[in-house]
XYZ file of C-alpha atoms in Angstrom:
412
model
C -4.733 21.362 -12.447
C -1.305 20.728 -13.003
C 1.623 23.620 -12.475
C 4.090 22.262 -14.232
C 5.965 19.289 -16.186
C 9.244 18.147 -15.178
C 11.086 16.219 -18.294
C 12.959 13.612 -17.414
C 15.194 10.316 -18.340
C 12.929 6.891 -19.235
C 12.938 4.357 -16.680
C 12.297 0.835 -16.622
C 8.667 -0.060 -16.738
C 7.421 -1.447 -13.764
C 6.293 -5.099 -13.376
C 3.141 -5.271 -13.367
C 0.800 -7.064 -10.973
C -2.525 -8.438 -10.727
C -4.350 -10.554 -7.709
C -6.596 -12.807 -7.655
C -10.172 -12.070 -9.802
C -12.155 -12.023 -6.476
C -10.378 -10.022 -4.763
C -12.558 -7.008 -5.874
C -15.651 -6.496 -4.151
C -18.350 -6.403 -7.851
C -22.193 -7.057 -8.421
C -22.643 -3.743 -6.978
C -24.491 -2.534 -10.012
C -24.060 -0.011 -12.677
C -22.023 -0.063 -15.751
C -19.286 -1.986 -14.421
C -20.557 -3.978 -11.490
C -19.472 -1.597 -9.153
C -22.084 0.861 -8.537
C -22.606 4.682 -9.723
C -20.023 6.424 -11.499
C -19.305 8.924 -9.033
C -17.365 11.681 -11.033
C -17.210 12.826 -15.026
C -13.462 11.698 -16.640
C -11.135 14.341 -14.888
C -7.904 15.220 -13.767
C -7.251 16.278 -10.129
C -11.108 16.762 -9.335
C -13.421 15.344 -6.284
C -16.825 14.421 -5.862
C -19.202 16.610 -4.343
C -19.722 16.041 -1.019
C -21.185 13.102 0.578
C -22.766 11.521 3.251
C -21.305 8.618 5.164
C -24.171 6.119 6.081
C -22.686 5.415 9.292
C -20.582 8.036 11.578
C -16.733 6.638 11.961
C -14.578 7.837 14.786
C -11.672 8.576 12.635
C -8.798 8.937 15.585
C -10.518 11.266 17.540
C -12.483 12.767 14.827
C -16.136 12.335 14.092
C -16.917 12.199 10.553
C -20.381 12.138 8.820
C -19.327 13.052 5.135
C -16.486 12.628 2.848
C -15.084 13.437 -0.486
C -13.862 10.860 -3.324
C -11.090 12.888 -4.759
C -10.057 11.251 -8.311
C -6.345 11.067 -7.255
C -6.954 7.448 -5.248
C -8.260 8.664 -1.985
C -10.667 10.209 0.107
C -11.171 13.216 2.113
C -13.203 14.214 5.696
C -12.294 18.046 5.787
C -13.022 19.206 1.936
C -11.848 18.007 -1.445
C -8.371 17.427 -2.032
C -6.588 17.966 -5.467
C -3.233 16.792 -4.353
C -1.540 14.879 -7.214
C 1.962 14.245 -5.715
C 1.993 11.858 -2.717
C 3.768 11.957 0.808
C 4.807 9.748 3.067
C 2.058 10.062 5.957
C 1.872 12.068 8.263
C 1.031 15.203 6.468
C -0.480 18.620 6.961
C -2.753 18.859 4.364
C -5.962 16.499 5.522
C -7.402 14.167 7.438
C -7.426 11.206 4.706
C -7.600 7.235 4.080
C -5.980 6.369 0.592
C -5.468 3.166 -0.939
C -3.780 4.363 -3.584
C -2.729 7.979 -3.692
C -1.325 9.048 -6.990
C -1.584 11.404 -9.695
C -4.887 9.531 -11.434
C -6.260 10.745 -15.016
C -9.138 9.255 -16.304
C -9.643 11.837 -19.650
C -8.589 9.276 -21.796
C -11.150 7.126 -22.442
C -10.533 5.926 -25.951
C -6.975 3.877 -25.817
C -6.419 0.413 -24.499
C -9.865 -0.194 -22.906
C -11.650 -3.030 -24.028
C -15.160 -1.513 -21.950
C -15.925 1.827 -22.642
C -16.902 2.724 -18.849
C -13.365 1.570 -17.432
C -11.220 4.264 -16.235
C -13.625 5.611 -14.173
C -14.253 5.911 -10.332
C -17.275 4.213 -8.753
C -19.487 4.329 -5.637
C -21.419 2.037 -4.035
C -23.442 1.321 -0.547
C -24.829 -2.293 -1.098
C -25.884 -1.747 2.499
C -26.098 0.897 5.272
C -22.970 -0.613 6.672
C -20.769 -0.318 3.834
C -19.158 1.746 1.283
C -17.107 0.904 -1.581
C -15.193 3.501 -3.911
C -13.403 1.535 -6.945
C -11.040 2.890 -8.898
C -11.192 1.048 -12.073
C -8.932 0.604 -14.877
C -7.667 4.377 -14.399
C -4.612 6.123 -16.395
C -2.095 8.446 -15.097
C -1.266 11.818 -16.209
C -0.767 12.841 -18.583
C -4.101 11.478 -20.359
C -1.843 8.005 -20.312
C -3.286 4.753 -19.996
C -0.875 2.228 -21.792
C -0.759 1.254 -17.920
C -3.672 0.751 -15.589
C -4.740 0.438 -11.817
C -7.623 -0.954 -10.378
C -8.201 -0.949 -6.424
C -10.884 0.017 -4.321
C -11.527 1.071 -0.663
C -14.415 -0.277 1.527
C -15.383 1.160 4.456
C -17.452 -1.056 7.155
C -19.453 0.038 9.795
C -18.140 -2.473 13.508
C -19.928 -0.413 16.522
C -22.689 -3.107 16.723
C -19.702 -5.655 17.081
C -17.437 -4.049 19.696
C -20.123 -1.810 21.075
C -18.566 1.349 20.745
C -20.087 4.436 18.226
C -17.497 5.124 15.190
C -15.636 2.079 15.351
C -15.007 0.988 11.183
C -12.530 -1.018 9.420
C -10.334 0.155 6.764
C -9.801 -2.434 3.268
C -7.886 -1.851 0.887
C -8.530 -4.097 -2.300
C -6.046 -4.531 -5.377
C -6.663 -5.787 -8.312
C -4.181 -5.057 -10.266
C -1.144 -1.820 -10.062
C 1.005 -1.206 -13.510
C 1.697 2.231 -12.950
C 3.268 4.580 -9.638
C 3.646 8.003 -10.975
C 2.251 10.647 -13.227
C 4.211 12.695 -15.112
C 3.770 16.039 -12.896
C 5.108 13.648 -10.084
C 8.683 13.651 -11.809
C 7.449 9.852 -13.209
C 8.104 8.688 -17.075
C 5.993 5.967 -18.500
C 4.610 5.467 -15.368
C 7.336 4.897 -13.040
C 10.446 6.692 -10.936
C 9.803 10.468 -9.308
C 8.000 10.388 -5.921
C 5.332 7.303 -6.557
C 2.247 6.502 -4.784
C 1.630 6.112 -1.129
C -1.290 3.899 0.406
C -2.201 4.332 3.847
C -4.379 6.517 6.127
C -3.638 10.356 7.678
C -4.965 11.288 10.722
C -3.006 14.294 11.491
C -0.592 12.999 14.080
C 2.515 10.550 13.762
C 0.623 8.220 16.336
C -2.670 7.774 13.987
C -0.935 7.685 10.488
C 0.372 5.500 8.246
C 2.034 4.580 4.976
C 1.490 0.719 4.068
C 4.773 -1.043 3.219
C 6.571 -0.390 -0.416
C 4.348 3.409 -0.080
C 6.752 6.280 -1.729
C 8.988 3.750 -3.776
C 8.514 1.485 -7.105
C 7.343 -1.523 -4.515
C 4.081 -0.302 -3.619
C 3.077 -2.462 -6.718
C 3.594 -4.986 -4.445
C 0.596 -4.365 -2.692
C -1.344 -6.452 -4.949
C 0.438 -9.730 -4.316
C 0.225 -9.520 -0.624
C -1.722 -9.105 2.089
C -2.307 -9.200 6.123
C -5.535 -11.236 6.262
C -4.385 -13.625 3.738
C -5.520 -13.174 0.328
C -3.593 -11.504 -2.286
C -4.311 -7.587 -2.621
C -6.140 -7.313 0.033
C -5.671 -5.174 3.457
C -7.325 -5.060 6.394
C -7.297 -2.581 9.132
C -9.560 -1.948 12.473
C -9.974 1.411 13.778
C -10.584 1.222 17.166
C -10.858 4.346 19.799
C -8.363 3.057 22.651
C -5.925 0.529 19.615
C -3.571 2.314 17.415
C -1.850 0.030 14.655
C 0.538 -1.596 17.008
C -1.173 -2.032 20.304
C -2.149 -5.809 19.411
C -0.699 -8.824 17.658
C -3.971 -9.114 15.527
C -3.170 -4.913 14.464
C 0.345 -5.174 14.300
C 2.609 -2.337 12.444
C 3.839 -4.248 8.977
C 7.435 -2.912 7.718
C 7.590 -0.143 6.178
C 9.471 -1.310 2.995
C 9.783 -4.134 0.841
C 13.096 -5.878 1.834
C 14.841 -8.575 -0.242
C 15.634 -10.736 2.034
C 19.028 -9.905 2.796
C 18.829 -7.663 5.798
C 15.800 -8.677 7.570
C 12.741 -6.628 7.805
C 12.999 -2.929 8.781
C 10.161 -0.924 10.603
C 11.090 2.655 9.981
C 10.110 5.603 12.398
C 7.407 3.798 14.442
C 6.170 5.711 17.284
C 6.658 4.003 20.706
C 6.329 4.580 23.934
C 6.603 3.164 27.629
C 4.197 0.876 29.936
C 2.780 -1.364 26.715
C 4.253 -3.208 23.713
C 4.744 -2.531 20.482
C 3.775 -5.179 17.975
C 5.640 -5.533 14.696
C 5.057 -8.387 11.928
C 7.643 -9.956 9.459
C 7.857 -13.495 8.298
C 8.714 -16.720 10.062
C 11.811 -18.447 11.107
C 13.395 -20.651 13.670
C 14.394 -17.509 15.558
C 15.141 -13.531 14.677
C 17.303 -11.301 15.468
C 16.624 -7.332 16.655
C 18.321 -4.356 16.286
C 17.574 -0.876 17.213
C 19.632 1.882 14.833
C 18.192 4.750 16.130
C 15.550 6.082 18.828
C 14.361 4.630 22.141
C 15.784 1.433 23.192
C 14.156 -1.916 24.125
C 14.187 -3.393 27.806
C 11.717 -5.994 27.159
C 9.794 -8.454 24.853
C 6.251 -10.557 24.945
C 6.533 -13.694 22.173
C 3.528 -15.516 20.926
C 2.467 -18.544 22.424
C 1.323 -21.174 20.516
C 4.371 -21.318 17.953
C 5.868 -25.122 18.414
C 6.020 -25.678 22.169
C 5.344 -21.749 22.779
C 8.442 -21.423 24.517
C 12.040 -19.684 23.419
C 15.166 -18.708 24.306
C 16.285 -15.207 25.012
C 19.907 -13.381 24.192
C 21.322 -9.949 24.719
C 24.048 -8.614 22.771
C 27.080 -7.991 25.565
C 30.533 -7.888 25.368
C 30.481 -8.202 21.734
C 28.671 -11.519 21.835
C 26.116 -13.237 22.339
C 24.918 -13.971 26.041
C 21.800 -16.394 27.200
C 19.495 -13.712 29.229
C 16.683 -16.234 30.024
C 15.990 -20.214 28.553
C 12.895 -21.432 28.165
C 10.622 -18.990 28.570
C 6.758 -18.756 27.999
C 5.124 -17.015 24.999
C 2.399 -14.539 25.894
C 4.440 -13.425 28.954
C 6.138 -9.823 29.284
C 10.094 -10.286 29.797
C 11.992 -7.376 31.054
C 15.521 -7.401 30.512
C 16.636 -5.575 33.442
C 18.369 -2.996 31.302
C 17.842 -0.972 28.087
C 19.410 -2.823 25.037
C 19.762 -1.829 21.233
C 20.337 -5.372 20.483
C 18.573 -9.205 21.290
C 17.766 -12.546 19.568
C 15.035 -15.037 20.139
C 15.424 -18.243 19.233
C 13.754 -21.887 20.204
C 11.323 -22.266 17.274
C 11.324 -25.626 16.369
C 11.655 -27.248 12.757
C 9.150 -29.554 14.147
C 6.304 -26.593 14.778
C 6.397 -26.889 10.506
C 7.263 -23.162 10.114
C 9.004 -22.733 6.924
C 11.529 -20.119 6.346
C 10.295 -19.422 3.356
C 6.704 -19.220 4.359
C 5.211 -15.873 4.427
C 3.310 -16.701 7.863
C 3.676 -13.831 10.309
C 5.619 -13.631 14.067
C 3.875 -10.845 16.188
C 6.526 -9.661 18.524
C 5.282 -7.269 21.301
C 8.379 -4.881 21.980
C 8.234 -2.763 25.466
C 10.449 0.053 25.146
C 12.307 2.398 27.739
C 10.925 6.045 26.815
C 8.723 7.665 24.584
C 10.136 9.033 20.801
C 10.437 7.266 17.526
C 12.371 4.362 16.762
C 13.609 1.878 13.672
C 13.640 -1.478 14.582
C 15.352 -4.234 11.994
C 13.763 -8.092 12.498
C 16.333 -10.889 10.635
C 15.236 -14.601 10.652
C 16.987 -17.139 11.771
C 17.194 -19.820 9.390
C 17.908 -23.741 9.365
C 18.292 -26.303 6.790
C 14.914 -28.137 6.347
C 13.403 -30.581 4.117
C 10.276 -28.589 3.281
C 7.674 -28.200 5.084
C 3.971 -26.775 4.785
C 2.284 -24.168 6.105
C 1.039 -24.434 9.486
C -2.754 -23.347 9.536
C -3.204 -21.948 13.135
C -1.272 -20.323 15.407
C -1.923 -19.980 19.530
C -3.701 -16.945 20.640
C -2.034 -14.488 23.109
C -4.860 -14.087 24.821
C -8.774 -15.556 25.393
C -10.666 -14.256 22.518
C -7.515 -12.451 20.939
C -7.518 -13.962 17.306
C -3.697 -13.287 15.980
C -5.725 -12.037 12.148
C -2.079 -10.938 11.566
C -0.745 -14.691 10.918
C -2.427 -14.921 7.888
C -0.634 -15.517 4.797
C 1.388 -13.401 2.868
C 3.888 -13.664 0.769
C 7.275 -13.645 0.701
C 8.239 -10.021 0.452
C 11.365 -8.886 -1.938
């Protein structure tokens, strides 16, 4: 239950976001096609302990049971009533949160064309899939003038990977119109401490907040994607592959930038010996700058974009100096020094990579020490005639499909 309600000035309402109608999984039975209603209308409550149809290895912790929490997440060590979100990592509990915010489903009357809306549903369509749906839910205190609809999908991938506990998690967004409940310093569903999407497994290296989390821009998840379908986000949980360890599972920007300063990847955990892959939009080249944390001493770039060859520049003596020309994508290029700024050029306009197109260009950054770094990646563009988006790009290694290069809208 809420302990306090903080009065505040009225904020402008968030622009509503609505994804394609096929974003949500449906046809799962029940009143709304989302399965069984898992709890009565409530504020801050949770389901009973539920059995997973398959065991998951959640970054080193094996779980067979879980709780569905009204406030937009599932947890594994017990029910979770926390209604004010925080950017991950946090110490409270292991959780997966498609949209952690102050959900209130008690108002079953106002603004609902269907009496079974504003509820939380659960479906297990087969032995390898769990689907939790927060359907047209309102926000505290009993408001539903703005409504959010989103899903969490867990898929067992142990048969595919050959490792017990491997799974995928999908966040699916049908509609996002509010970010904040009244007791989280919100007013009219916005302001205060906005929703957070992502997961928390108890450590910096295996916890992650999606783009826009903790800001009003979190509603942009409904019109964005890392797999090519607006409103759908898919992440692989593999025992040896944390986000950022491969180009098909990269670290995404921590906020939605307006395009004037590039993409900001804040406080990402880095180490030595392996690259950390980050992923913004593409253009003819990029500037990279490290504002804090370990410095960069090498880079790996993608093959198959244009002719797959690039020029690398280092910032030295107050100007750009060519370090290596015509280097091949897929190779680890060592700088022989640690730098806080470098540039990559050489993406041909003939490759038809539209600077305004939301097609990803993953970059593997090699760091000189262990720590947390903040990286800014700024696109270099040229004036060209409008061109279509390229259909495919190359592979980093045999068998590695670069899924991260699927369509994403331009952020901003």
